[in-house]
Amino acid sequence: MESLGTNGLVLNEKLLFEHSDPGRKGYSLPPLDVEEAVLPEALMREEIAGLPELSEVDVVRHFTRLSTWNYGVDSGFYPLGSCTMKYNPKVNEVAARLPGFAAVHPHTPENLCQGALELMYHLQAALGEVSGFPAMSLQPSAGAQGEFTGMLVIRAYHDSLGAKRTKVLIPDTAHGTNPASAALCGYDVVPIPSGPDGVLTAEAVAQHMNEDVAALMVTNPNTLGLFESQIADICRVVHDKGGLVYCDGANLNALLGIARPGDMGIDVMHFNLHKTFATPHGGGGPGSGPVGVCEKLAPFLPGPVVKKEKGAYRLETPSGTIGRVKAFFGHFGVMVKAYAYIRTMGPEGLKRAAQMAVLNANYIRARLEGTYHLPYKGRSLHEVVFSDRDLGGDCHTLDLAKRLIDYGYHPPTIYFPLVVKGAIMIEPTETECVEVLDEFCEAMKAIAREAEDDPDRLHQAPTRTRVRRLDETAAARKPRLKWEG
Amino acid sequence: MSTQYIPHTEDDIRQMLETVGLSSLEQLFESIPEAVRLKRPLDVPSPLAETALLREMKRLADTNATAESHVSFLGGGAYNHFIPSVVDHLISRSEFYTAYTPYQPEISQGTLQAIFEFQTMICQLTGMDVANASMYDGASACAEAVLMAVRATRRRRVLVSQALHPDYRETIRTYCRYLNVELVDVPFDATGGTSLEHLRPLLGKDVAAVIAGYPNFFGVIEDLAVLGEEAHAAGARLIAAIQEPLSLGLLKSPGELGADIVIGEGQSFGIPLSFGGPYLGFFACRQQDVRSMPGRLVGETVDLEGRRGYVLTLSTREQHIRREKATSNICSNQGLCALMATVYLALLGKSGVREVAVQNFSKARYAREKIAALPGVSLPFSGQVFNEFVVSVPGKAHSVLEKLEQQGILGGVALAPFYDGMTDRFLVCVTEQNTRDEIDAFVNALAGGL
């Protein structure tokens, strides 16, 4: 098999500051057309020491070279589990850059930004329909802030009833943001183990459930890629004791048009527009993390939300709001892209996305089961989690991940979820064709053979990249967090 | 039914199902109980082809007033600045924007080095020791700064200037809602700056931090040095919140003036207005606090062969490792927005940041003097400003702004929704984008509307 990964001419590039040459600049401004005003000396700084001086060409080459050291979805297969690295449609980028969106100031009077508000209104409605939640806030900046928002809403609701609840139940398969968000709301976190088949049982929840518990936080499908099949019973158990159920919507891609969290008894859920709705991940952000809630929680949402009245759109702050979690209305530029995606896909397209995402994950599972150890055998939805148990030659998940880079792939998510030792979490998404999946599976199998026959190839990997394995211990021991000349 | 984003043909599906050992797509979802399945199609609009989609998006976009369709003097935490064409061109390299968090440093050096450069430039601008890889926006960075000061001092009282951006103050309140942190408002005085007279009696051994804008919401340049002395005498941290970072091209750096934590909104650095987001929170502090910082940090190291490279570092502070004991729940950063700012600052560089700042300051001064000379108009605050200032037109703020709108001018941000008793006032912002002719026309229109 010919590897996708190969060697090519990659250019070195210094830091911006090391390029700097006094007197160069990379911009032009019209000359000042009023008298230059002078700031009192006591307030004025000296020149900004260290800021670089570069020509436009310098800057363009610098960042173009840097870009070639990156790997994106447009470069190749990026099966990063739980992150839903699907293809980012280009027309959505064009839409978000229309001046009527990109150049609108957030303090524009409502009567002069009706189109922006209309888009938000329709997005609120579409997300509500997809998830089964009647009320929506588009404000949270990303998934973690959405979680925080959702948990604040839960706490505000309990407070409004005069209930003193102090605990939040979180299964051991949860993302780290779940306990961190709950803690920010002043809750004590009670971890609960998932069952031997990786699924949470209503029984386990019942054991921990009492009047001290404010909420259960679940991820469905969970981080093992399994549907929490007892979800309806679990919700009943929590509700019977007056608690609420929060759903981490990170894995919503598997459920589009198939099932809706709001219909399962879940009370609050955050979306990740950058996962499910195909907006770019941007090298780490910006994301967007809207929150949907059931009717009784609507008054507590952060404001403002968009309402329609007599044919006009306006901003309104809910009566019992927890307050805003950021300035203005949320990541509007990301909302434009998500809305464009929903309009392109339509009802059948969204369902098709879920079906093909799940088919792709199951296809990879079928092709690799037998080569890699599959710790949980339940029906996979959007992702499949293997482990490194059967990998030979004293090779581990990290070695496999690094060797995959040499083969030309972005590695899967590794060492997560924590319930699987040496986890290899693969989420192909629906935008990959069968040929890509086949090639990836062949690479995975070839690496398993190498681990037996020539384990050093894994231990030394990656070897084709611009830099090889980096010394993270040294980085943390003596942190160098900026350029100091 | 293959679509442009979903490549599967019917043949592919048949063959893949066979490999999986199933006979229908429905069987893939067998683990989902019948009772919770959706038994009807989603009620969302029918699909649009690219041309129709763009037509619909343009319809929505075209109804909005923009800095292109109108002459704009809107500021208040988001600014209409010149963005060089290079910025969008470079951030549109899909190796940047279709990548995610640099978990695998060997194939993420582009993102990592750019963040390292970003961290460096934020330190240079703010005069601080360390900066993180960015946060959601200025308001949430401000709330995170409060939480860090509380952690670092083990004190629970925080003094918040009322002249700090109202959205920032509300965000702080939301973040602190259930964390047993007492937030105390500090009024502003006739200068428009934080009142020292009110601040002094509030400072005691229980105060974790004092927070003020620099410049503040009224555009006024606070006396950070004095605020810092007062805060430090009580053992508290001084947090400077920068809502207009181009001011740092001209003003003494907060670090030089004694700030302990400097956070802010980086939108002015090449990021489009986009109706309020996505923007760019930045977060900088002293070396002593580095291990209680929130958010990602990129550090320099070497690879196996001794070549320089960059990695995410000090991650034992973060939620994926510390879970409920993490310094913050934040997981992502504003990667692409931080890249925009890095490109912008690289293009402008040392002289450009100064030149833009001087233009903003000079044009705002020009507009302010002309407006102050109009009969029936007053400037309620006496403090030195950077590029925005408050105007008072007794009984007429609302009608004046409406009349300006009718002439295609967005004249300012009304302050009535943000402060009791400010029905007469609005906030005017002038940037390098406003020509002298525009300012003159604005002043004339304003005079005509009085």
PDB file of C-alpha atoms in Angstrom, chain B residues 143-242:
ATOM      1  CA  ALA B 143     -15.201  37.359  34.683  1.00  0.00           C
ATOM      2  CA  GLU B 144     -12.348  34.824  34.544  1.00  0.00           C
ATOM      3  CA  ALA B 145      -9.970  37.516  35.832  1.00  0.00           C
ATOM      4  CA  VAL B 146     -12.222  38.072  38.833  1.00  0.00           C
ATOM      5  CA  LEU B 147     -12.275  34.352  39.572  1.00  0.00           C
ATOM      6  CA  MET B 148      -8.490  34.170  39.277  1.00  0.00           C
ATOM      7  CA  ALA B 149      -8.006  37.094  41.657  1.00  0.00           C
ATOM      8  CA  VAL B 150     -10.325  35.387  44.149  1.00  0.00           C
ATOM      9  CA  ARG B 151      -8.324  32.138  43.846  1.00  0.00           C
ATOM     10  CA  ALA B 152      -4.979  33.871  44.111  1.00  0.00           C
ATOM     11  CA  THR B 153      -5.800  36.073  47.128  1.00  0.00           C
ATOM     12  CA  ARG B 154      -8.255  33.726  48.868  1.00  0.00           C
ATOM     13  CA  ARG B 155     -10.437  36.770  49.422  1.00  0.00           C
ATOM     14  CA  ARG B 156     -14.031  37.045  48.311  1.00  0.00           C
ATOM     15  CA  ARG B 157     -14.845  40.726  47.865  1.00  0.00           C
ATOM     16  CA  VAL B 158     -14.377  42.423  44.511  1.00  0.00           C
ATOM     17  CA  LEU B 159     -14.787  46.135  43.799  1.00  0.00           C
ATOM     18  CA  VAL B 160     -16.179  46.797  40.325  1.00  0.00           C
ATOM     19  CA  SER B 161     -16.101  50.250  38.777  1.00  0.00           C
ATOM     20  CA  GLN B 162     -19.521  51.300  37.523  1.00  0.00           C
ATOM     21  CA  ALA B 163     -17.763  52.878  34.578  1.00  0.00           C
ATOM     22  CA  LEU B 164     -16.689  49.410  33.425  1.00  0.00           C
ATOM     23  CA  HIS B 165     -18.583  48.202  30.320  1.00  0.00           C
ATOM     24  CA  PRO B 166     -22.122  47.201  31.462  1.00  0.00           C
ATOM     25  CA  ASP B 167     -21.979  43.859  29.609  1.00  0.00           C
ATOM     26  CA  TYR B 168     -18.698  43.057  31.355  1.00  0.00           C
ATOM     27  CA  ARG B 169     -20.218  43.887  34.735  1.00  0.00           C
ATOM     28  CA  GLU B 170     -23.256  41.719  34.022  1.00  0.00           C
ATOM     29  CA  THR B 171     -21.047  38.844  32.867  1.00  0.00           C
ATOM     30  CA  ILE B 172     -19.001  39.072  36.065  1.00  0.00           C
ATOM     31  CA  ARG B 173     -22.239  38.904  38.069  1.00  0.00           C
ATOM     32  CA  THR B 174     -23.386  35.838  36.140  1.00  0.00           C
ATOM     33  CA  TYR B 175     -20.092  33.997  36.599  1.00  0.00           C
ATOM     34  CA  CYS B 176     -19.992  34.802  40.326  1.00  0.00           C
ATOM     35  CA  ARG B 177     -23.668  34.075  40.941  1.00  0.00           C
ATOM     36  CA  TYR B 178     -23.136  30.918  42.976  1.00  0.00           C
ATOM     37  CA  LEU B 179     -19.510  31.212  44.006  1.00  0.00           C
ATOM     38  CA  ASN B 180     -19.867  33.231  47.175  1.00  0.00           C
ATOM     39  CA  VAL B 181     -18.080  36.250  45.740  1.00  0.00           C
ATOM     40  CA  GLU B 182     -19.327  39.638  46.874  1.00  0.00           C
ATOM     41  CA  LEU B 183     -19.355  42.231  44.086  1.00  0.00           C
ATOM     42  CA  VAL B 184     -19.427  45.857  45.195  1.00  0.00           C
ATOM     43  CA  ASP B 185     -20.124  48.695  42.763  1.00  0.00           C
ATOM     44  CA  VAL B 186     -17.789  51.677  42.868  1.00  0.00           C
ATOM     45  CA  PRO B 187     -19.395  54.854  41.466  1.00  0.00           C
ATOM     46  CA  PHE B 188     -17.732  57.170  38.950  1.00  0.00           C
ATOM     47  CA  ASP B 189     -17.160  60.853  39.514  1.00  0.00           C
ATOM     48  CA  ALA B 190     -17.427  64.013  37.402  1.00  0.00           C
ATOM     49  CA  THR B 191     -14.369  63.047  35.374  1.00  0.00           C
ATOM     50  CA  GLY B 192     -16.181  59.903  34.232  1.00  0.00           C
ATOM     51  CA  GLY B 193     -13.484  57.870  35.975  1.00  0.00           C
ATOM     52  CA  THR B 194     -13.789  55.610  39.022  1.00  0.00           C
ATOM     53  CA  SER B 195     -14.350  57.685  42.150  1.00  0.00           C
ATOM     54  CA  LEU B 196     -11.390  57.428  44.509  1.00  0.00           C
ATOM     55  CA  GLU B 197     -13.449  59.013  47.215  1.00  0.00           C
ATOM     56  CA  HIS B 198     -15.868  56.091  47.051  1.00  0.00           C
ATOM     57  CA  LEU B 199     -13.190  53.498  46.442  1.00  0.00           C
ATOM     58  CA  ARG B 200     -10.968  54.220  49.441  1.00  0.00           C
ATOM     59  CA  PRO B 201     -13.451  53.380  52.231  1.00  0.00           C
ATOM     60  CA  LEU B 202     -14.373  50.125  50.463  1.00  0.00           C
ATOM     61  CA  LEU B 203     -10.823  48.819  50.387  1.00  0.00           C
ATOM     62  CA  GLY B 204      -9.916  46.445  53.182  1.00  0.00           C
ATOM     63  CA  LYS B 205      -8.211  43.169  53.925  1.00  0.00           C
ATOM     64  CA  ASP B 206     -11.129  41.237  52.457  1.00  0.00           C
ATOM     65  CA  VAL B 207     -10.841  42.730  48.971  1.00  0.00           C
ATOM     66  CA  ALA B 208      -9.493  40.411  46.262  1.00  0.00           C
ATOM     67  CA  ALA B 209      -9.474  42.877  43.398  1.00  0.00           C
ATOM     68  CA  VAL B 210     -10.415  46.247  41.998  1.00  0.00           C
ATOM     69  CA  ILE B 211     -11.562  46.304  38.358  1.00  0.00           C
ATOM     70  CA  ALA B 212     -11.719  49.291  36.074  1.00  0.00           C
ATOM     71  CA  GLY B 213     -11.856  49.897  32.347  1.00  0.00           C
ATOM     72  CA  TYR B 214      -8.850  51.441  30.585  1.00  0.00           C
ATOM     73  CA  PRO B 215     -10.305  53.336  28.787  1.00  0.00           C
ATOM     74  CA  ASN B 216     -13.631  52.753  30.492  1.00  0.00           C
ATOM     75  CA  PHE B 217     -17.122  52.520  28.984  1.00  0.00           C
ATOM     76  CA  PHE B 218     -17.343  56.323  28.758  1.00  0.00           C
ATOM     77  CA  GLY B 219     -14.087  56.395  26.822  1.00  0.00           C
ATOM     78  CA  VAL B 220     -12.308  57.931  29.810  1.00  0.00           C
ATOM     79  CA  ILE B 221      -8.703  57.033  30.544  1.00  0.00           C
ATOM     80  CA  GLU B 222      -8.709  55.923  34.177  1.00  0.00           C
ATOM     81  CA  ASP B 223      -5.835  56.802  36.486  1.00  0.00           C
ATOM     82  CA  LEU B 224      -4.627  53.224  36.756  1.00  0.00           C
ATOM     83  CA  ALA B 225      -1.505  54.147  38.691  1.00  0.00           C
ATOM     84  CA  VAL B 226      -3.539  55.569  41.562  1.00  0.00           C
ATOM     85  CA  LEU B 227      -6.073  52.731  41.449  1.00  0.00           C
ATOM     86  CA  GLY B 228      -3.168  50.307  41.585  1.00  0.00           C
ATOM     87  CA  GLU B 229      -1.580  52.011  44.590  1.00  0.00           C
ATOM     88  CA  GLU B 230      -4.866  51.935  46.476  1.00  0.00           C
ATOM     89  CA  ALA B 231      -5.551  48.312  45.603  1.00  0.00           C
ATOM     90  CA  HIS B 232      -2.036  47.163  46.441  1.00  0.00           C
ATOM     91  CA  ALA B 233      -2.040  48.956  49.785  1.00  0.00           C
ATOM     92  CA  ALA B 234      -4.958  46.702  50.740  1.00  0.00           C
ATOM     93  CA  GLY B 235      -3.273  43.606  49.301  1.00  0.00           C
ATOM     94  CA  ALA B 236      -5.743  43.433  46.428  1.00  0.00           C
ATOM     95  CA  ARG B 237      -5.084  42.857  42.729  1.00  0.00           C
ATOM     96  CA  LEU B 238      -5.771  45.554  40.144  1.00  0.00           C
ATOM     97  CA  ILE B 239      -7.573  44.239  37.066  1.00  0.00           C
ATOM     98  CA  ALA B 240      -7.479  46.507  34.003  1.00  0.00           C
ATOM     99  CA  ALA B 241     -10.151  45.790  31.380  1.00  0.00           C
ATOM    100  CA  ILE B 242      -9.282  47.025  27.896  1.00  0.00           C
TER     101      ILE B 242
END
